[in-house]
Amino acid sequence: MQVIGFISNLAMPMMILLIVIYGIAEKSKIFDTFLEGAKEGLEIVFTIFPTLVGLFVAIGALRTSGIIDLIVHFITPILNIVKFPSEIMPLAMLRPISGNASMAIATDIMKNYGVDSIFGTMASVIMGSTETTLYTIALYTSCIKVKKTRFVLIAALIADIVGIAVSVVVCRIMS
Amino acid sequence: MLNIVWPIFIIISFSYAILSGNIDALNSSIFDSTSDAVNLSIQLLGTICLWNGIMKIANKTTMIEKLTKLLKPIMKLLFPEINPNSNIHKEISMNMVANILGLGNAATPLGLKAMKSMQKENENKDTLTNSMAMFIVLNTASIQIIPTTVIALRSSLGSSNPTQIVFQVWIATICAAIARNFCNKDIYKIFKKGEMTCK
């Protein structure tokens, strides 16, 4: 467990260090490049902010209205069969559909149950290990105007289910 | 997609809250949610700016091109129909490396370029080729080494150890990637059989 925690913590600093050393070896104005990129980061946050406001209101309303509890209440018996925590279900359902909506839901889960709680960790791992499948497929097929996408959607969704299931299992084992 | 999902959320939750007499809670949740969005964005700003800056440096070096060489054996396995010396091959591997490094901004344009190059050689323009299908499915996998957005999110919410999930993310990603690969190949076989019996 300690080794795993050490590797996890080491990954990010090591990568920054490597990139900076690599950058110095190849290019002189490394800090200018950094600033250029950081400025783009600012724009990213500004562009997602309106989406976040809209979705936070919708998801906050879903939770406080009690409708999520109602839905969870109905699907819990089914989820119990496969031992899937119903607290995570809203995230699992939205993850392939919308990146921003799933980010808002994940934030909601982390806040409600605690970031470092088992559900907070599961939500983090799910967010980190899966992509916005439907968006990706739409983007890549529409750019070349292909209509017949064959098996792509099914294969990607099955893989998403595997990713989410493994996230849950891994978090259970390691906590 | 959100044009459909968002109104459904609003209509269902607002009407349910009104019907069940939960209006006070709904009102305060509306205002809490907007300020939550402000707080989260401000806290995310720092990490996202830092990471974008670092990744810009990686982007301007020859790092991506060098790493594509390491991918050659995997590429042969995943894209048997693509000539390893062609331009398409290079575009696909550069997209994969950018994805692995978490350079989303660089990966998408590279990926779209690769799709367009593959489309040029596609004989049946309205259907995806095997390589295109494999390429899209790979891009729906989150194969990045460091899940920066989640780490930023965790630290902004006051996690005692935001990077602690990295290892778990790797395991889940690898399992999903293996599933992706098998699904793609096996479903392709089933489809091929179906097409043959149709003929």
Coordinates of C-alpha atoms in Angstrom, one line a residue:
Chain A
M1 CA 0.0 0.0 0.0
Q2 CA 2.8 2.4 0.9
V3 CA 4.6 1.7 -2.3
I4 CA 1.5 2.3 -4.3
G5 CA 0.9 5.6 -2.5
F6 CA 4.5 6.6 -3.2
I7 CA 4.2 5.8 -6.9
S8 CA 0.9 7.8 -7.1
N9 CA 2.5 10.8 -5.5
L10 CA 5.6 10.6 -7.5
A11 CA 4.0 10.5 -10.9
M12 CA 3.1 14.2 -11.2
P13 CA 6.4 15.8 -9.9
M14 CA 8.4 13.4 -11.9
M15 CA 6.6 14.3 -15.1
I16 CA 7.0 18.0 -14.5
L17 CA 10.7 17.6 -13.7
L18 CA 11.3 15.5 -16.9
I19 CA 9.4 17.9 -19.1
V20 CA 11.3 20.9 -17.7
I21 CA 14.7 19.2 -18.1
Y22 CA 13.7 18.1 -21.6
G23 CA 12.6 21.6 -22.4
I24 CA 15.9 23.2 -21.2
A25 CA 17.9 20.7 -23.3
E26 CA 16.0 21.7 -26.4
K27 CA 14.7 25.2 -26.1
S28 CA 15.9 28.4 -24.5
K29 CA 12.8 30.4 -23.7
I30 CA 11.2 27.8 -21.5
F31 CA 9.4 30.2 -19.1
D32 CA 7.8 32.1 -22.0
T33 CA 6.4 28.9 -23.3
F34 CA 5.1 28.1 -19.9
L35 CA 3.3 31.4 -19.6
E36 CA 1.8 31.0 -23.1
G37 CA 0.3 27.6 -22.0
A38 CA -0.8 28.9 -18.6
K39 CA -2.7 31.7 -20.3
E40 CA -4.5 29.1 -22.4
G41 CA -5.4 27.3 -19.2
L42 CA -7.1 30.5 -18.0
E43 CA -9.2 30.5 -21.2
I44 CA -10.2 26.9 -20.6
V45 CA -11.6 27.7 -17.2
F46 CA -13.4 30.7 -18.5
T47 CA -15.0 28.8 -21.3
I48 CA -16.2 25.9 -19.0
F49 CA -17.5 28.3 -16.3
P50 CA -20.9 29.1 -17.9
T51 CA -21.5 25.4 -18.5
L52 CA -20.6 24.6 -14.9
V53 CA -23.1 27.2 -13.6
G54 CA -25.9 25.8 -15.6
L55 CA -25.1 22.2 -14.7
F56 CA -24.5 22.8 -11.0
V57 CA -27.9 24.4 -10.7
A58 CA -29.6 21.4 -12.5
I59 CA -27.7 18.8 -10.5
G60 CA -28.1 20.6 -7.2
A61 CA -31.9 20.7 -7.9
L62 CA -31.9 17.0 -8.8
R63 CA -30.4 16.2 -5.4
T64 CA -32.3 18.6 -3.2
S65 CA -35.7 17.9 -4.9
G66 CA -35.3 14.3 -3.7
I67 CA -35.7 12.8 -7.2
I68 CA -32.2 11.2 -7.1
D69 CA -33.1 9.5 -3.8
L70 CA -36.3 8.3 -5.4
I71 CA -34.5 6.8 -8.5
V72 CA -31.7 5.4 -6.3
H73 CA -34.3 3.8 -4.1
F74 CA -35.8 2.0 -7.1
I75 CA -32.6 0.8 -8.6
T76 CA -30.8 -0.2 -5.4
P77 CA -32.2 -3.7 -5.4
I78 CA -30.9 -4.3 -8.9
L79 CA -27.5 -2.7 -8.2
N80 CA -27.2 -4.8 -5.0
I81 CA -27.2 -7.9 -7.1
V82 CA -24.0 -6.9 -8.8
K83 CA -22.8 -5.1 -5.6
F84 CA -22.5 -1.7 -7.4
P85 CA -22.9 1.3 -5.0
S86 CA -26.0 3.2 -5.9
E87 CA -24.3 6.5 -4.8
I88 CA -22.1 6.3 -7.8
M89 CA -24.8 5.3 -10.3
P90 CA -25.7 8.9 -11.5
L91 CA -22.1 9.5 -12.4
A92 CA -21.8 6.1 -14.2
M93 CA -24.9 7.0 -16.2
L94 CA -23.7 10.5 -17.2
R95 CA -20.0 9.8 -17.8
P96 CA -20.2 8.7 -21.4
I97 CA -22.7 11.4 -22.3
S98 CA -21.2 14.7 -21.1
G99 CA -17.8 15.6 -19.7
N100 CA -19.0 18.7 -17.9
A101 CA -22.1 17.2 -16.5
S102 CA -20.2 14.2 -15.1
M103 CA -17.6 16.6 -13.7
A104 CA -20.4 18.4 -11.9
I105 CA -21.9 15.2 -10.6
A106 CA -18.5 13.9 -9.4
T107 CA -18.0 17.2 -7.6
D108 CA -21.4 16.7 -6.0
I109 CA -20.5 13.2 -4.8
M110 CA -17.1 14.3 -3.5
K111 CA -18.7 17.1 -1.5
N112 CA -21.5 15.1 -0.1
Y113 CA -19.6 12.0 1.0
G114 CA -16.2 13.6 1.4
V115 CA -13.3 13.7 -1.2
D116 CA -11.3 11.0 0.6
S117 CA -14.3 8.8 1.4
I118 CA -14.8 5.5 -0.5
F119 CA -17.4 7.1 -2.8
G120 CA -15.3 10.2 -3.4
T121 CA -12.4 8.0 -4.4
M122 CA -14.5 5.9 -6.7
A123 CA -15.9 9.0 -8.4
S124 CA -12.3 10.3 -8.8
V125 CA -11.1 7.0 -10.3
I126 CA -14.0 6.8 -12.7
M127 CA -13.5 10.4 -13.8
G128 CA -9.8 9.7 -14.4
S129 CA -10.0 6.4 -16.2
T130 CA -12.9 7.0 -18.6
E131 CA -13.7 9.5 -21.4
T132 CA -16.7 11.3 -22.8
T133 CA -17.3 8.4 -25.2
L134 CA -20.3 9.8 -27.1
Y135 CA -18.7 13.2 -27.7
T136 CA -15.5 11.6 -28.9
I137 CA -17.3 9.3 -31.4
A138 CA -19.5 12.2 -32.6
L139 CA -16.5 14.5 -33.1
Y140 CA -14.4 11.9 -35.0
T141 CA -17.2 10.6 -37.2
S142 CA -18.7 14.0 -38.1
C143 CA -15.4 15.5 -39.2
I144 CA -15.3 13.1 -42.1
K145 CA -19.1 12.9 -42.6
V146 CA -19.3 9.1 -42.0
K147 CA -22.7 7.8 -41.3
K148 CA -22.2 4.1 -40.7
T149 CA -20.2 3.8 -37.5
R150 CA -20.6 0.0 -37.3
F151 CA -19.6 -1.5 -34.0
V152 CA -17.7 1.5 -32.5
L153 CA -20.4 2.7 -30.1
I154 CA -21.0 -0.8 -28.6
A155 CA -17.3 -1.6 -28.2
A156 CA -16.7 1.8 -26.5
L157 CA -19.6 1.5 -24.2
I158 CA -18.7 -2.0 -23.1
A159 CA -15.2 -0.8 -22.4
D160 CA -16.7 2.1 -20.3
I161 CA -18.7 -0.4 -18.3
V162 CA -15.6 -2.4 -17.7
G163 CA -13.6 0.7 -16.7
I164 CA -16.3 1.8 -14.2
A165 CA -16.7 -1.6 -12.7
V166 CA -12.9 -2.0 -12.3
S167 CA -12.8 1.5 -10.7
V168 CA -15.3 0.4 -8.1
V169 CA -13.6 -2.9 -7.4
V170 CA -10.1 -1.4 -7.2
C171 CA -11.3 1.2 -4.7
R172 CA -13.0 -1.4 -2.6
I173 CA -9.8 -3.5 -2.5
M174 CA -7.4 -0.7 -1.8
S175 CA -9.3 1.1 1.0
Chain B
M1 CA -26.2 16.4 -26.0
L2 CA -26.6 18.9 -23.1
N3 CA -29.4 20.5 -25.1
I4 CA -31.4 17.4 -24.3
V5 CA -30.0 16.4 -20.9
W6 CA -30.1 19.8 -19.2
P7 CA -33.8 20.7 -19.8
I8 CA -34.8 17.1 -18.7
F9 CA -32.9 17.6 -15.4
I10 CA -34.5 21.0 -14.8
I11 CA -38.0 20.0 -15.7
I12 CA -37.9 16.7 -13.7
S13 CA -36.3 18.1 -10.6
F14 CA -38.1 21.4 -10.4
S15 CA -41.6 19.9 -10.9
Y16 CA -40.8 17.1 -8.5
A17 CA -39.6 19.7 -5.9
I18 CA -42.8 21.8 -6.3
L19 CA -45.1 18.8 -6.2
S20 CA -43.4 17.3 -3.1
G21 CA -43.4 20.8 -1.3
N22 CA -39.6 21.0 -1.3
I23 CA -39.5 24.6 -2.6
D24 CA -37.5 26.1 0.2
A25 CA -34.7 23.6 -0.2
L26 CA -34.9 24.1 -4.0
N27 CA -34.5 27.9 -3.7
S28 CA -31.5 27.7 -1.5
S29 CA -29.9 25.0 -3.6
I30 CA -30.2 27.3 -6.7
F31 CA -28.1 30.0 -5.1
D32 CA -25.7 27.5 -3.4
S33 CA -25.1 25.8 -6.7
T34 CA -24.2 29.0 -8.5
S35 CA -21.7 30.0 -5.9
D36 CA -20.3 26.5 -5.8
A37 CA -19.6 26.8 -9.5
V38 CA -17.7 30.1 -8.9
N39 CA -15.7 28.6 -6.0
L40 CA -14.8 25.5 -8.0
S41 CA -13.7 27.4 -11.0
I42 CA -11.5 29.8 -9.0
Q43 CA -9.9 26.8 -7.2
L44 CA -9.4 24.9 -10.5
L45 CA -7.7 27.9 -12.1
G46 CA -4.3 27.4 -10.5
T47 CA -3.8 23.7 -11.2
I48 CA -5.2 24.0 -14.7
C49 CA -3.0 26.9 -15.6
L50 CA 0.1 25.2 -14.2
W51 CA -0.5 22.0 -16.0
N52 CA -1.3 23.8 -19.3
G53 CA 1.9 25.7 -19.0
I54 CA 4.0 22.6 -18.4
M55 CA 2.3 20.7 -21.2
K56 CA 3.0 23.6 -23.6
I57 CA 6.7 23.1 -23.0
A58 CA 6.3 19.4 -23.7
N59 CA 4.4 20.3 -26.8
K60 CA 7.1 22.5 -28.2
T61 CA 9.9 20.0 -27.8
T62 CA 10.5 16.9 -30.0
M63 CA 9.2 14.7 -27.1
I64 CA 6.1 13.6 -28.9
E65 CA 8.0 12.6 -32.1
K66 CA 10.5 10.7 -30.0
L67 CA 7.9 8.8 -28.0
T68 CA 6.0 7.7 -31.2
K69 CA 9.0 5.4 -31.9
L70 CA 8.3 3.5 -28.8
L71 CA 4.7 2.9 -29.9
K72 CA 5.7 1.0 -33.1
P73 CA 5.2 -2.6 -31.9
I74 CA 1.7 -1.7 -30.4
M75 CA 0.8 0.1 -33.6
K76 CA 1.5 -2.9 -35.7
L77 CA -0.8 -5.0 -33.5
L78 CA -3.6 -2.4 -33.4
F79 CA -3.5 -1.2 -37.0
P80 CA -2.3 -4.1 -39.2
E81 CA -3.8 -2.5 -42.3
I82 CA -1.8 0.7 -42.1
N83 CA 1.6 0.9 -43.7
P84 CA 4.2 1.7 -41.0
N85 CA 6.1 4.2 -43.1
S86 CA 3.0 6.2 -44.2
N87 CA 2.0 9.6 -43.0
I88 CA -1.2 8.2 -41.5
H89 CA 0.8 5.9 -39.3
K90 CA 2.8 8.9 -38.0
E91 CA -0.4 11.0 -37.3
I92 CA -2.0 8.1 -35.4
S93 CA 1.0 7.5 -33.2
M94 CA 1.4 11.2 -32.5
N95 CA -2.3 11.4 -31.4
M96 CA -1.8 8.4 -29.1
V97 CA 1.3 9.9 -27.5
A98 CA -0.5 13.2 -27.0
N99 CA -3.3 11.4 -25.3
I100 CA -1.0 9.4 -23.1
L101 CA 0.8 12.6 -22.0
G102 CA -2.6 14.2 -21.3
L103 CA -2.2 16.9 -24.1
G104 CA -5.9 17.0 -24.9
N105 CA -5.5 20.2 -26.9
A106 CA -2.8 18.7 -29.1
A107 CA -4.4 15.3 -29.4
T108 CA -7.7 16.3 -30.9
P109 CA -6.4 18.2 -33.9
L110 CA -3.9 15.4 -34.6
G111 CA -6.6 12.9 -34.3
L112 CA -9.0 14.7 -36.7
K113 CA -6.1 15.0 -39.2
A114 CA -5.5 11.3 -39.0
M115 CA -9.2 10.6 -39.6
K116 CA -9.2 12.8 -42.7
S117 CA -6.1 11.1 -44.0
M118 CA -7.7 7.7 -43.5
Q119 CA -10.9 8.9 -45.2
K120 CA -8.9 9.7 -48.3
E121 CA -7.9 6.1 -48.7
N122 CA -11.3 4.8 -47.7
E123 CA -13.1 3.2 -50.6
N124 CA -16.6 3.3 -49.0
K125 CA -16.9 6.9 -47.9
D126 CA -19.9 6.6 -45.7
T127 CA -18.7 3.7 -43.7
L128 CA -15.8 3.5 -41.2
T129 CA -12.8 1.3 -42.1
N130 CA -11.4 -1.2 -39.5
S131 CA -8.5 1.1 -38.8
M132 CA -10.8 4.1 -38.4
A133 CA -13.0 2.2 -36.0
M134 CA -10.0 1.1 -33.9
F135 CA -8.7 4.6 -33.9
I136 CA -12.0 6.1 -32.6
V137 CA -12.4 3.4 -30.0
L138 CA -8.8 4.1 -28.8
N139 CA -9.6 7.8 -28.5
T140 CA -12.7 7.0 -26.3
A141 CA -10.2 5.5 -23.8
S142 CA -8.6 7.8 -21.3
I143 CA -5.1 6.6 -21.6
Q144 CA -3.3 9.5 -19.9
I145 CA -0.6 8.9 -17.4
I146 CA -1.7 11.6 -15.0
P147 CA -5.4 12.4 -14.6
T148 CA -4.8 16.1 -14.0
T149 CA -8.3 17.4 -14.0
V150 CA -9.4 14.9 -11.3
I151 CA -6.3 15.8 -9.2
A152 CA -7.2 19.5 -9.6
L153 CA -10.7 18.8 -8.6
R154 CA -9.7 16.8 -5.6
S155 CA -7.3 19.3 -4.3
S156 CA -9.8 22.1 -4.8
L157 CA -12.3 20.2 -2.6
G158 CA -9.7 19.8 0.2
S159 CA -8.5 16.3 -0.3
S160 CA -5.8 15.3 2.2
N161 CA -3.9 13.5 -0.7
P162 CA -5.2 14.5 -4.1
T163 CA -2.7 12.4 -6.1
Q164 CA -3.4 9.2 -4.2
I165 CA -5.8 8.0 -6.9
V166 CA -3.2 7.8 -9.7
F167 CA -2.4 4.1 -9.3
Q168 CA -6.1 3.1 -9.2
V169 CA -6.8 5.1 -12.3
W170 CA -4.0 3.3 -14.1
I171 CA -5.4 -0.1 -13.2
A172 CA -8.9 0.9 -14.3
T173 CA -7.6 2.4 -17.5
I174 CA -5.6 -0.7 -18.4
C175 CA -8.5 -3.0 -17.8
A176 CA -10.8 -0.8 -19.9
A177 CA -8.2 -0.6 -22.6
I178 CA -7.9 -4.4 -22.8
A179 CA -11.7 -4.8 -22.9
R180 CA -11.8 -2.1 -25.6
N181 CA -9.3 -4.1 -27.7
F182 CA -11.1 -7.4 -27.3
C183 CA -14.5 -5.9 -27.9
N184 CA -13.4 -4.2 -31.0
K185 CA -11.8 -7.2 -32.6
D186 CA -14.5 -9.7 -31.6
I187 CA -17.5 -7.5 -32.5
Y188 CA -15.8 -6.8 -35.8
K189 CA -15.7 -10.6 -36.4
I190 CA -19.4 -10.9 -35.6
F191 CA -20.2 -8.0 -37.9
K192 CA -18.1 -9.6 -40.6
K193 CA -20.0 -12.9 -40.3
G194 CA -23.3 -11.0 -40.4
E195 CA -22.3 -9.1 -43.5
M196 CA -21.3 -12.4 -45.2
T197 CA -24.5 -14.2 -44.4
C198 CA -26.4 -11.1 -45.7
K199 CA -24.7 -11.5 -49.0

